[in-house]
Structures are given as structure tokens and as C-alpha cells.
PDB file of C-alpha atoms in Angstrom:
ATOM      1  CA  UNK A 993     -11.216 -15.237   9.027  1.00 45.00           C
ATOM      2  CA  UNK A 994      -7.768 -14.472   7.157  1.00 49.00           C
ATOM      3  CA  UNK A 995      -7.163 -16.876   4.443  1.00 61.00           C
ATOM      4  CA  UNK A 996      -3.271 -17.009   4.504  1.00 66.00           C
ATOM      5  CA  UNK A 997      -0.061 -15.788   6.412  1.00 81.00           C
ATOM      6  CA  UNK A 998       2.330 -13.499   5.835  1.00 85.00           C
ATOM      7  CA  UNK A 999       5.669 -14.196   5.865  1.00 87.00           C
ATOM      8  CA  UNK A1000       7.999 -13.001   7.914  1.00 93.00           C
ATOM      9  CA  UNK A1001       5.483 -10.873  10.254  1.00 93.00           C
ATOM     10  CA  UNK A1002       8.027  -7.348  10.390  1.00 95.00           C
ATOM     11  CA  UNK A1003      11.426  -6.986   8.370  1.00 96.00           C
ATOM     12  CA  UNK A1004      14.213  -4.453   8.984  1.00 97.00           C
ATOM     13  CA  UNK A1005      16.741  -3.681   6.206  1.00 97.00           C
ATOM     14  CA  UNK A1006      19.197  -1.228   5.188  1.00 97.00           C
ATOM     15  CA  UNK A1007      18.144   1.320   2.040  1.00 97.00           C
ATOM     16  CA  UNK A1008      19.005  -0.176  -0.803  1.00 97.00           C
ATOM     17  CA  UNK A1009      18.739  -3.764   0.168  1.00 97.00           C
ATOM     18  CA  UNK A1010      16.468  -6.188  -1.507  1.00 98.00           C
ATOM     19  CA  UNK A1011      13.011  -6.720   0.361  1.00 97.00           C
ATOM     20  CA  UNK A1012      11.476 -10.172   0.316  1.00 97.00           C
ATOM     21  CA  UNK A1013       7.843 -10.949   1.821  1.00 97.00           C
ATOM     22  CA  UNK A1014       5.773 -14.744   1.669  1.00 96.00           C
ATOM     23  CA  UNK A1015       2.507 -15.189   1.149  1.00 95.00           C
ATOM     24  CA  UNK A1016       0.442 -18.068   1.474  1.00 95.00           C
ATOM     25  CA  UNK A1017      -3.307 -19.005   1.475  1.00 93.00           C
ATOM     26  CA  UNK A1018      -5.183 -22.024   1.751  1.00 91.00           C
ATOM     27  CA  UNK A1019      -8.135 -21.957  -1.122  1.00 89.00           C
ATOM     28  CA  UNK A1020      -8.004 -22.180  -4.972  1.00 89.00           C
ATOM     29  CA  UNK A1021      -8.103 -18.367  -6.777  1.00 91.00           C
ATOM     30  CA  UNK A1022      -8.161 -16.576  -9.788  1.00 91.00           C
ATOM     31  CA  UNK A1023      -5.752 -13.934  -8.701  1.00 93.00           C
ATOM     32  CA  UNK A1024      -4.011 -12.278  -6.099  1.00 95.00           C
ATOM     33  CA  UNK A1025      -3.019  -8.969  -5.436  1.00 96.00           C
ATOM     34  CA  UNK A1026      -0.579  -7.221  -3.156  1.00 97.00           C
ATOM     35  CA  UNK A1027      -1.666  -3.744  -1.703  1.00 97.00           C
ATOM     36  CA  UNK A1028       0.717  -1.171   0.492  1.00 98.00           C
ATOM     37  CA  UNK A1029      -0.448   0.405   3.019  1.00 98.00           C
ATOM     38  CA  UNK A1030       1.209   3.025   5.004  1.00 96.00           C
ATOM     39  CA  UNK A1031       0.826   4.195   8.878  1.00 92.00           C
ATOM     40  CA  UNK A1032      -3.096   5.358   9.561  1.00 86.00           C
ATOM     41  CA  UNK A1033      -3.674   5.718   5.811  1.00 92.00           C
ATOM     42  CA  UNK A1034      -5.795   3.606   3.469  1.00 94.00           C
ATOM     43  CA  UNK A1035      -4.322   0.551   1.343  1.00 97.00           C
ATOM     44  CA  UNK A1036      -2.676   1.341  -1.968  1.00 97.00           C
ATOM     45  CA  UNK A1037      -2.999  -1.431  -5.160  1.00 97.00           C
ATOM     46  CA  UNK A1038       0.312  -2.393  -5.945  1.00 97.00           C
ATOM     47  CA  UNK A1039       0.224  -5.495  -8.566  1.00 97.00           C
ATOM     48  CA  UNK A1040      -2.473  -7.862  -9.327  1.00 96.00           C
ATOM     49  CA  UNK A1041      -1.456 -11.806 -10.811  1.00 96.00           C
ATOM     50  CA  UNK A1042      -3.738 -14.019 -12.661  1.00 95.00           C
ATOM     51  CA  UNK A1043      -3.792 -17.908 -11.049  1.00 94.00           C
ATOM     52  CA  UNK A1044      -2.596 -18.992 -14.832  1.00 95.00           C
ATOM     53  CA  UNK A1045       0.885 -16.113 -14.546  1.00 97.00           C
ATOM     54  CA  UNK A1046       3.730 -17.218 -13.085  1.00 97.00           C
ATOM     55  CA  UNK A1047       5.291 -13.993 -12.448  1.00 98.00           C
ATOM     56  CA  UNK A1048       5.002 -10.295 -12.556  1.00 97.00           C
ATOM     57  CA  UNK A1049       7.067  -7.196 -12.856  1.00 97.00           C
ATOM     58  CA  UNK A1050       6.127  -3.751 -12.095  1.00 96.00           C
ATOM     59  CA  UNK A1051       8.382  -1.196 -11.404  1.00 97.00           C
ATOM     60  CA  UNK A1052      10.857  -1.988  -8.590  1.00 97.00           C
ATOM     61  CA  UNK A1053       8.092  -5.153  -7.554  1.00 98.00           C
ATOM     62  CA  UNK A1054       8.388  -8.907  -8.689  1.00 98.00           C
ATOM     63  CA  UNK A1055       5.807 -10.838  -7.700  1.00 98.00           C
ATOM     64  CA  UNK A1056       5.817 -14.884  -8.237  1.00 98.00           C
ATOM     65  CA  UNK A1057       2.913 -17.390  -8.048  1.00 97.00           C
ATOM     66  CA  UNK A1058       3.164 -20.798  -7.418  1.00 97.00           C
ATOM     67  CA  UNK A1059      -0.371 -21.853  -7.689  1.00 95.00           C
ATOM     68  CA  UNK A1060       0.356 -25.669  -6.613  1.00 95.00           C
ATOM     69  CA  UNK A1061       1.729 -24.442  -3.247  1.00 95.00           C
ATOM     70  CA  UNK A1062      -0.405 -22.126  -2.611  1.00 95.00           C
ATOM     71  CA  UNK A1063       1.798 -19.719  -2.402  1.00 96.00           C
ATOM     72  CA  UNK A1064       3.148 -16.005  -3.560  1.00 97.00           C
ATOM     73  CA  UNK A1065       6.485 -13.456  -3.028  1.00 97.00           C
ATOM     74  CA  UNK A1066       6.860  -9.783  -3.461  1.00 98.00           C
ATOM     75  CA  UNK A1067      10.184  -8.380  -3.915  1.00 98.00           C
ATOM     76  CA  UNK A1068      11.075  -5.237  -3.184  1.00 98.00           C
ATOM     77  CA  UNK A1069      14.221  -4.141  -5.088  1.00 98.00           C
ATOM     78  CA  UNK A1070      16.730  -1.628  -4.224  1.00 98.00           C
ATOM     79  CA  UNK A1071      14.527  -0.600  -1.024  1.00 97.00           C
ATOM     80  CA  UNK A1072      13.896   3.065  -0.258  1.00 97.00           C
ATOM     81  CA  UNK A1073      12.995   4.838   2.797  1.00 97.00           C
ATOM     82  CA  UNK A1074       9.865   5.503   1.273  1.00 96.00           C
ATOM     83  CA  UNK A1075       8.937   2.115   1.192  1.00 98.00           C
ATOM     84  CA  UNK A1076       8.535   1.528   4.857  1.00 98.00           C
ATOM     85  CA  UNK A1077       4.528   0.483   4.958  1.00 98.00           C
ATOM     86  CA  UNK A1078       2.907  -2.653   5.710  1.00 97.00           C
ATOM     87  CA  UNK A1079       2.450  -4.941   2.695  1.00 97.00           C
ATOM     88  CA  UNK A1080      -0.626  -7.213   2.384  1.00 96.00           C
ATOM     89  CA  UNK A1081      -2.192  -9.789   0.177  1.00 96.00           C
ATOM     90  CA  UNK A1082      -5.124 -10.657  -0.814  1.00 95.00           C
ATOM     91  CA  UNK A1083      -7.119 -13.182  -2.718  1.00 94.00           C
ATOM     92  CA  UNK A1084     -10.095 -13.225  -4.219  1.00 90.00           C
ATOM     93  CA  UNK A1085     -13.388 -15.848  -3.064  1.00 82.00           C
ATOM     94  CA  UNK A1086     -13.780 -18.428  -5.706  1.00 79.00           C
ATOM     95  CA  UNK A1087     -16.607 -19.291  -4.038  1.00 77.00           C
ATOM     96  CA  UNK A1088     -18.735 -16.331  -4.188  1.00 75.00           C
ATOM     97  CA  UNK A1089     -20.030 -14.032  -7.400  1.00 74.00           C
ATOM     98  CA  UNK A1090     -18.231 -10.649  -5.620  1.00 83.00           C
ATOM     99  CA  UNK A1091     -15.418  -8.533  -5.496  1.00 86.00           C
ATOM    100  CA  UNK A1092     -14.220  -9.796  -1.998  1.00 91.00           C
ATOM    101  CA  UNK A1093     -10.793  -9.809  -1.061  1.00 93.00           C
ATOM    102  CA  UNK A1094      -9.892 -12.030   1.639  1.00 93.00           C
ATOM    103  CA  UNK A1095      -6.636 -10.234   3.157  1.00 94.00           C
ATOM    104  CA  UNK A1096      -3.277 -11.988   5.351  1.00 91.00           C
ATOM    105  CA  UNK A1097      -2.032 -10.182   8.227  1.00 93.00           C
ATOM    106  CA  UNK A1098       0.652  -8.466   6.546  1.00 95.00           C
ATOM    107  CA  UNK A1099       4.378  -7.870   6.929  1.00 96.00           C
ATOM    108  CA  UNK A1100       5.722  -4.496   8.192  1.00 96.00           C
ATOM    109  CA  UNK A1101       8.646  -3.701   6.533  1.00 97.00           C
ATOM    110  CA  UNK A1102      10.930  -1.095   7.665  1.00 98.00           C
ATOM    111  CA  UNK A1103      13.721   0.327   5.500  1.00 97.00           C
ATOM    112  CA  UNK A1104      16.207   2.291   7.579  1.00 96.00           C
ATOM    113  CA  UNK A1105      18.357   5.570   5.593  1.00 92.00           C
TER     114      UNK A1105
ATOM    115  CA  UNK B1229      -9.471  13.416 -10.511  1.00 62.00           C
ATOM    116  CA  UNK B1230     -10.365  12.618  -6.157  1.00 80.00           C
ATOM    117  CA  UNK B1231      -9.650   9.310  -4.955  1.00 94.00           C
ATOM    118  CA  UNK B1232     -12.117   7.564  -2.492  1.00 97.00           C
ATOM    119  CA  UNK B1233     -13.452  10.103   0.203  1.00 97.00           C
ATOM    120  CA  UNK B1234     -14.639   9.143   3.593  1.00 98.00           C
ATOM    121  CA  UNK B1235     -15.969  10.975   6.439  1.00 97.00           C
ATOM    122  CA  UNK B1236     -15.241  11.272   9.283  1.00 97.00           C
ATOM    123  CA  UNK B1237     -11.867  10.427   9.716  1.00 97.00           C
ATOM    124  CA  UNK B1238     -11.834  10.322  13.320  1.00 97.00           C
ATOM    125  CA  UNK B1239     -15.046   9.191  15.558  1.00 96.00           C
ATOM    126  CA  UNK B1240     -15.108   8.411  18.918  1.00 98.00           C
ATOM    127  CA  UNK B1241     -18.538   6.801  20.476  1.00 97.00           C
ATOM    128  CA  UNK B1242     -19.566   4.915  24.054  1.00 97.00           C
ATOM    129  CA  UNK B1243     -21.396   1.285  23.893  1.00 97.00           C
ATOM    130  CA  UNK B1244     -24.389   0.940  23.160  1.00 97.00           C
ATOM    131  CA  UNK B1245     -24.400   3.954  20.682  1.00 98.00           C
ATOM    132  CA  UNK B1246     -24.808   3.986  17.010  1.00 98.00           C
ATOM    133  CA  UNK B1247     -22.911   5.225  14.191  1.00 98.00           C
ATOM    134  CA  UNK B1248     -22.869   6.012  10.008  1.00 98.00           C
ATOM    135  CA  UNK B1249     -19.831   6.158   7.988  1.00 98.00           C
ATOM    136  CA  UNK B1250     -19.900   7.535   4.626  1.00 98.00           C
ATOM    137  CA  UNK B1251     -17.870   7.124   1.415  1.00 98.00           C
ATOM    138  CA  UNK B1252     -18.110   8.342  -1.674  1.00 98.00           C
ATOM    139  CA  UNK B1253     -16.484   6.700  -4.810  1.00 97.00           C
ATOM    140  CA  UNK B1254     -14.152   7.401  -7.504  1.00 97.00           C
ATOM    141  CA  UNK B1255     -16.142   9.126 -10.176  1.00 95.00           C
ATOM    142  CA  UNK B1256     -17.806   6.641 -12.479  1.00 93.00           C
ATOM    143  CA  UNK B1257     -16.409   3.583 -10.215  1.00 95.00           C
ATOM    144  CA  UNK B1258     -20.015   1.306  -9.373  1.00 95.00           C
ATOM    145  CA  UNK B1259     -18.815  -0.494  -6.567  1.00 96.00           C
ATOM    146  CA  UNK B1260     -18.123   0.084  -3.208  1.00 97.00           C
ATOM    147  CA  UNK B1261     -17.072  -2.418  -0.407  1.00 97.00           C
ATOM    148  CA  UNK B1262     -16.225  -1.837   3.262  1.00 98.00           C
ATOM    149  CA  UNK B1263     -13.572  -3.907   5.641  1.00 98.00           C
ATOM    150  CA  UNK B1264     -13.135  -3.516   9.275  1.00 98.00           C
ATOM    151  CA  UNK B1265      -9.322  -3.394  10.251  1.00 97.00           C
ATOM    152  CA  UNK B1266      -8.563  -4.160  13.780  1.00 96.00           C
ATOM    153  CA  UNK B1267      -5.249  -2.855  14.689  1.00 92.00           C
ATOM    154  CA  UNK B1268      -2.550  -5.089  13.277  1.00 90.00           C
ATOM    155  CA  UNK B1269      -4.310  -7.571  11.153  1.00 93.00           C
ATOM    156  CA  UNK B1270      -5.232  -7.447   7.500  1.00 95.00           C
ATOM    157  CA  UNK B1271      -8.669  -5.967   6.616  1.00 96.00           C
ATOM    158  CA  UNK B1272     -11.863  -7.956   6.818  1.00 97.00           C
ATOM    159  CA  UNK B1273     -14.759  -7.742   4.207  1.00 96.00           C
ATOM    160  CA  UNK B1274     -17.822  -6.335   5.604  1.00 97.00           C
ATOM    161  CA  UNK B1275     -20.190  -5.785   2.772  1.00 95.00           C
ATOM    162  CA  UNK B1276     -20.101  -4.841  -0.864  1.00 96.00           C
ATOM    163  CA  UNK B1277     -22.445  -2.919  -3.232  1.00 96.00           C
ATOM    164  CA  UNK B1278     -23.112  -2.790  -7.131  1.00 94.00           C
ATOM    165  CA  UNK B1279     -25.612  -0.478  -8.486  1.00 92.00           C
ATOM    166  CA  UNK B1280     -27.510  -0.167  -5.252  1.00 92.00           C
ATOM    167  CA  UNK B1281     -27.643  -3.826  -4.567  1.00 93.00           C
ATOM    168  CA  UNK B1282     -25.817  -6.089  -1.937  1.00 94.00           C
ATOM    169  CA  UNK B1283     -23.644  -8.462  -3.937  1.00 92.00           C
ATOM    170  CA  UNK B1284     -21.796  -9.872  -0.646  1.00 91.00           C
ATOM    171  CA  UNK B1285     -22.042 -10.210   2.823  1.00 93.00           C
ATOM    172  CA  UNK B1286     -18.749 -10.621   5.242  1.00 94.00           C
ATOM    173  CA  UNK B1287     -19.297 -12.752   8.413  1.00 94.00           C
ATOM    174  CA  UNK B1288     -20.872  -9.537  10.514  1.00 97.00           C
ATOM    175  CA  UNK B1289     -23.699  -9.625  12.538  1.00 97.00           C
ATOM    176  CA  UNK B1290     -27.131  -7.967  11.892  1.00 97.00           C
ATOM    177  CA  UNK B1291     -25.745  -4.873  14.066  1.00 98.00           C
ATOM    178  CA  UNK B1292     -24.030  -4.170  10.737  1.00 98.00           C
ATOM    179  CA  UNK B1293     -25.540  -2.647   7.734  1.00 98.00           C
ATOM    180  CA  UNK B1294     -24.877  -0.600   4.271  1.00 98.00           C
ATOM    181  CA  UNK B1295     -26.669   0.870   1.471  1.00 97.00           C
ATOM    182  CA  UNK B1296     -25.846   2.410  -1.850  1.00 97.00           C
ATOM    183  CA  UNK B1297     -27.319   5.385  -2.709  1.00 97.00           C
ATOM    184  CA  UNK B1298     -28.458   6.735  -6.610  1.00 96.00           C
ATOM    185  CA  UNK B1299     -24.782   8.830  -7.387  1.00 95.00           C
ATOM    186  CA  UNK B1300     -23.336   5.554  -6.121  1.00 96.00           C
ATOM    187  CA  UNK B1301     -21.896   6.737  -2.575  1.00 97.00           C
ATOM    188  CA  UNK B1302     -22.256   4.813   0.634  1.00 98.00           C
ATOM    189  CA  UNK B1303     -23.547   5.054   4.003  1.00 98.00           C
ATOM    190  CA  UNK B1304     -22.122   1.874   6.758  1.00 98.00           C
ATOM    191  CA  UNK B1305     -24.277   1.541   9.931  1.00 98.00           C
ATOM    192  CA  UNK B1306     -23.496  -0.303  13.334  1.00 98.00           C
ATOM    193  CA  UNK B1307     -25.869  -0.123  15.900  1.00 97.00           C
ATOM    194  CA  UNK B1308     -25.625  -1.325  19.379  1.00 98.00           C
ATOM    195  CA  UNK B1309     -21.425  -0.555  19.585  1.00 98.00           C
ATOM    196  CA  UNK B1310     -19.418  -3.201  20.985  1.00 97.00           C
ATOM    197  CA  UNK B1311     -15.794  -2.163  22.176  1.00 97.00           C
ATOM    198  CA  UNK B1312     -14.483  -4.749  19.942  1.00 96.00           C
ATOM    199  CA  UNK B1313     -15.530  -2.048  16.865  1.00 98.00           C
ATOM    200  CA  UNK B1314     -13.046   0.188  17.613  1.00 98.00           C
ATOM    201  CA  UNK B1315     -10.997  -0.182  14.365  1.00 97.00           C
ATOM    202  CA  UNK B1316     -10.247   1.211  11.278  1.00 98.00           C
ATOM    203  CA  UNK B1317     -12.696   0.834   8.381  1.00 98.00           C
ATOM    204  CA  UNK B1318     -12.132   1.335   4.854  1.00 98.00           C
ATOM    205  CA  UNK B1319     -13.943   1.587   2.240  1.00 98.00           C
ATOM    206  CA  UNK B1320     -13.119   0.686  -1.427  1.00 97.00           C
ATOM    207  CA  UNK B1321     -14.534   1.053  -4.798  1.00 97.00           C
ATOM    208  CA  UNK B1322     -13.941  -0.178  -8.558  1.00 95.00           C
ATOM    209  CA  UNK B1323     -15.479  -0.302 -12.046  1.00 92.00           C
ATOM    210  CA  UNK B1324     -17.692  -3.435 -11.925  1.00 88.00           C
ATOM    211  CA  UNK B1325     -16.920  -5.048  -8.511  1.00 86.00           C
ATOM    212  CA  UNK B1326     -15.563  -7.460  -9.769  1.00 87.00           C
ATOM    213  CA  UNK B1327     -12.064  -9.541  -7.931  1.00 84.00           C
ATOM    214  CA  UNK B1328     -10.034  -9.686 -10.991  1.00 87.00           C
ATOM    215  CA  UNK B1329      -9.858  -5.183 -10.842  1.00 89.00           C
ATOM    216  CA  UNK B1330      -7.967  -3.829  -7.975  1.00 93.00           C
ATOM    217  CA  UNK B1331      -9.942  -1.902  -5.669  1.00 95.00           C
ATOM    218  CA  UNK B1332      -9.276   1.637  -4.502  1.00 97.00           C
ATOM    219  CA  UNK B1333      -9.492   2.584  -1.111  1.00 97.00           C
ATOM    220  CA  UNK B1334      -9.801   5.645   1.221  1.00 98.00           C
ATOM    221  CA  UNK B1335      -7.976   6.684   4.164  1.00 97.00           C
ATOM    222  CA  UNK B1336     -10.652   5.455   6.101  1.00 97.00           C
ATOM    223  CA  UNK B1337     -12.426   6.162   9.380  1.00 98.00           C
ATOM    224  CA  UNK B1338     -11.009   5.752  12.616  1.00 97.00           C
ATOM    225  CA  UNK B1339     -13.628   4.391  15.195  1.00 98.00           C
ATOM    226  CA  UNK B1340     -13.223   4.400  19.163  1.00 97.00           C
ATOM    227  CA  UNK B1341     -15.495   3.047  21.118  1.00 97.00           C
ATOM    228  CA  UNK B1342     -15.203   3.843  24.990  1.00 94.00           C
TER     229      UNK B1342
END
């Protein structure tokens, strides 16, 4: 089963705009990542965040973590065409000694020219 | 240096039939884990490997299966096909396996069962 939602499901903005996607999942981590992954092609690592960081840069990306809601954001600055993917996250399974990543459903995002 | 390779891309099978994906690793990268994506939802975690052995098991049943081989690539089986496998599935590999390294996945292998 997924562990969280994405929020919102698909977003449309202009190029150039600001892109702003929700996480949230429902078990305690150690870190969650955010992965990009573009029509028919395989998922690209974007930014990984430790459960004891608050925040993240990397690039054009911010990602927060808010640890006591269960929750994270990835923000897309200054959007290019070229960013028009699905974007996923994923945490990892406290319970278990592996590298499992337990993935949401994703938000589409499309950036128009 | 080549990503994560998987073949075939494209596979189309009947019910009932059986199939094997393959996948071979970044070079020097011990770990390889497979996910089933049905079309639009996130990936789900199949099975994962380290040094031959299974470390984890997703909630699949037995018509699943994997193995590791020696040079560290990997073979995913599914016997009996349902049409509910028809889906993408990816695999991914990394250093020790472990969920604090991202993982880095192929383009996958695109499975249609009629």
C-alpha cells in the first residue's frame, strides 16, 4: 500500500512560475526523498532529507520537513518547460532492515512555454 | 559510466504465461530492488537484493520471484500472469542497499498482459 498522498494530484503553471507539491505520510522515518520521473522513463533522485533536517536546498529545489506533521514540500523555483514530469516521494520502512522505499502517488506537474 | 540497464523494454505476454526481466546494475553498486508501477500510481516495492541474498520482500505473492546473480545483476520472475501485471517495473540499485542512499533506477520494462 502507498504510505502518503501527494498533494495537489496534477498542477499547471506558466514557465517561470514557482512550483509547489505536498507530501504527507503516515509512519515515523529516517528520511525522505523526492524522485522525478518523466513520461515512460525510469525515476530520477532528486534530494534526499534526514528526519533530524528541517530543510534542504539543491539547485532550483527546496524541500521542507516537518517531522511532527508528518509532512514534506518541494518547490520548484523559476519552473522550466523541462520540468514537466511527475514528482514522487518516498520514505523509507523504519520497520524493516532494507532499502525499501515506500512511494505516494505523485503529482504531475505541467509547466507550459 | 552506464546507468541501470534493463531488458526488454517492451514485453507483451497472454495469461497464464510466464516471464523474466533482467537488470543489470551500476558498476560496483551491490544492491538491486524491483517495484511494480501500475499506470498512475507511485511504484511499489517488490523485492530487494544484497550480495545475492533477499534482504526484503514487498507484499507479492509466491507467483513473484528474484535472484541475484555473482557480477551482481538481476533476473525478476512472474509465473502464472494475471492481467493485473501489466505495468511498468523498475528496477533500482545502490551502494549498500541501504534507505538513507538514493537509489538509481532504469527505464524499466513495460509489461502487457493480454
Amino acid at each position: 500500500s502507498q504510505q502518503g498522498e501527494e498533494d495537489p494530484q496534477a498542477l499547471s503553471i506558466q514557465e517561470g512560475e514557482n512550483a509547489t507539491m505536498n507530501c504527507s505520510y503516515k509512519t515515523s522515518i529516517n528520511n525522505l526523498q523526492w524522485y522525478r520521473q518523466n513520461s515512460g522513463r525510469g525515476l530520477v533522485h532528486l534530494i534526499l532529507i534526514r528526519s533530524n533536517e528541517r530543510e534542504k536546498h539543491s539547485g532550483r529545489l527546496r524541500v521542507t520537513l516537518d517531522t511532527s506533521k508528518k509532512s514534506s514540500s518541494l518547490l520548484i523555483t523559476a519552473s522550466r518547460a523541462a520540468d514537466t514530469a511527475s514528482y514522487f516521494c518516498a520514505t523509507d520502512d523504519r520497520s524493516s532492515n532494507t532499502g525499501k522505499l515506500i512511494f505516494g502517488q505523485g503529482t504531475t506537474l505541467q509547466v507550459k512555454p | 559510466d552506464a546507468g541501470v540497464t534493463q531488458s526488454p523494454t517492451h514485453l507483451i505476454k497472454t495469461r497464464g504465461q510466464h516471464v523474466t526481466l533482467r537488470c543489470s546494475p551500476i558498476s560496483g553498486h551491490k544492491s538491486v530492488s524491483w517495484y511494480q508501477q501500475v499506470l498512475g500510481q507511485g511504484p511499489q516495492f517488490i523485492f530487494q537484493y544484497y550480495e545475492k541474498e533477499e534482504r526484503g520482500r514487498g507484499n507479492f505473492p509466491d507467483r513473484f520471484s528474484a535472484r541475484q546473480f555473482p557480477n551482481y545483476s538481476s533476473e525478476l520472475n512472474v509465473n502464472a500472469l494475471l492481467l493485473g501485471d501489466s505495468a511498468l517495473y523498475l528496477c533500482a540499485s545502490s551502494l549498500w542497499g541501504n534507505s538513507n542512499q538514493p537509489q538509481h533506477f532504469g527505464d524499466g520494462t513495460r509489461l502487457s498482459i493480454l
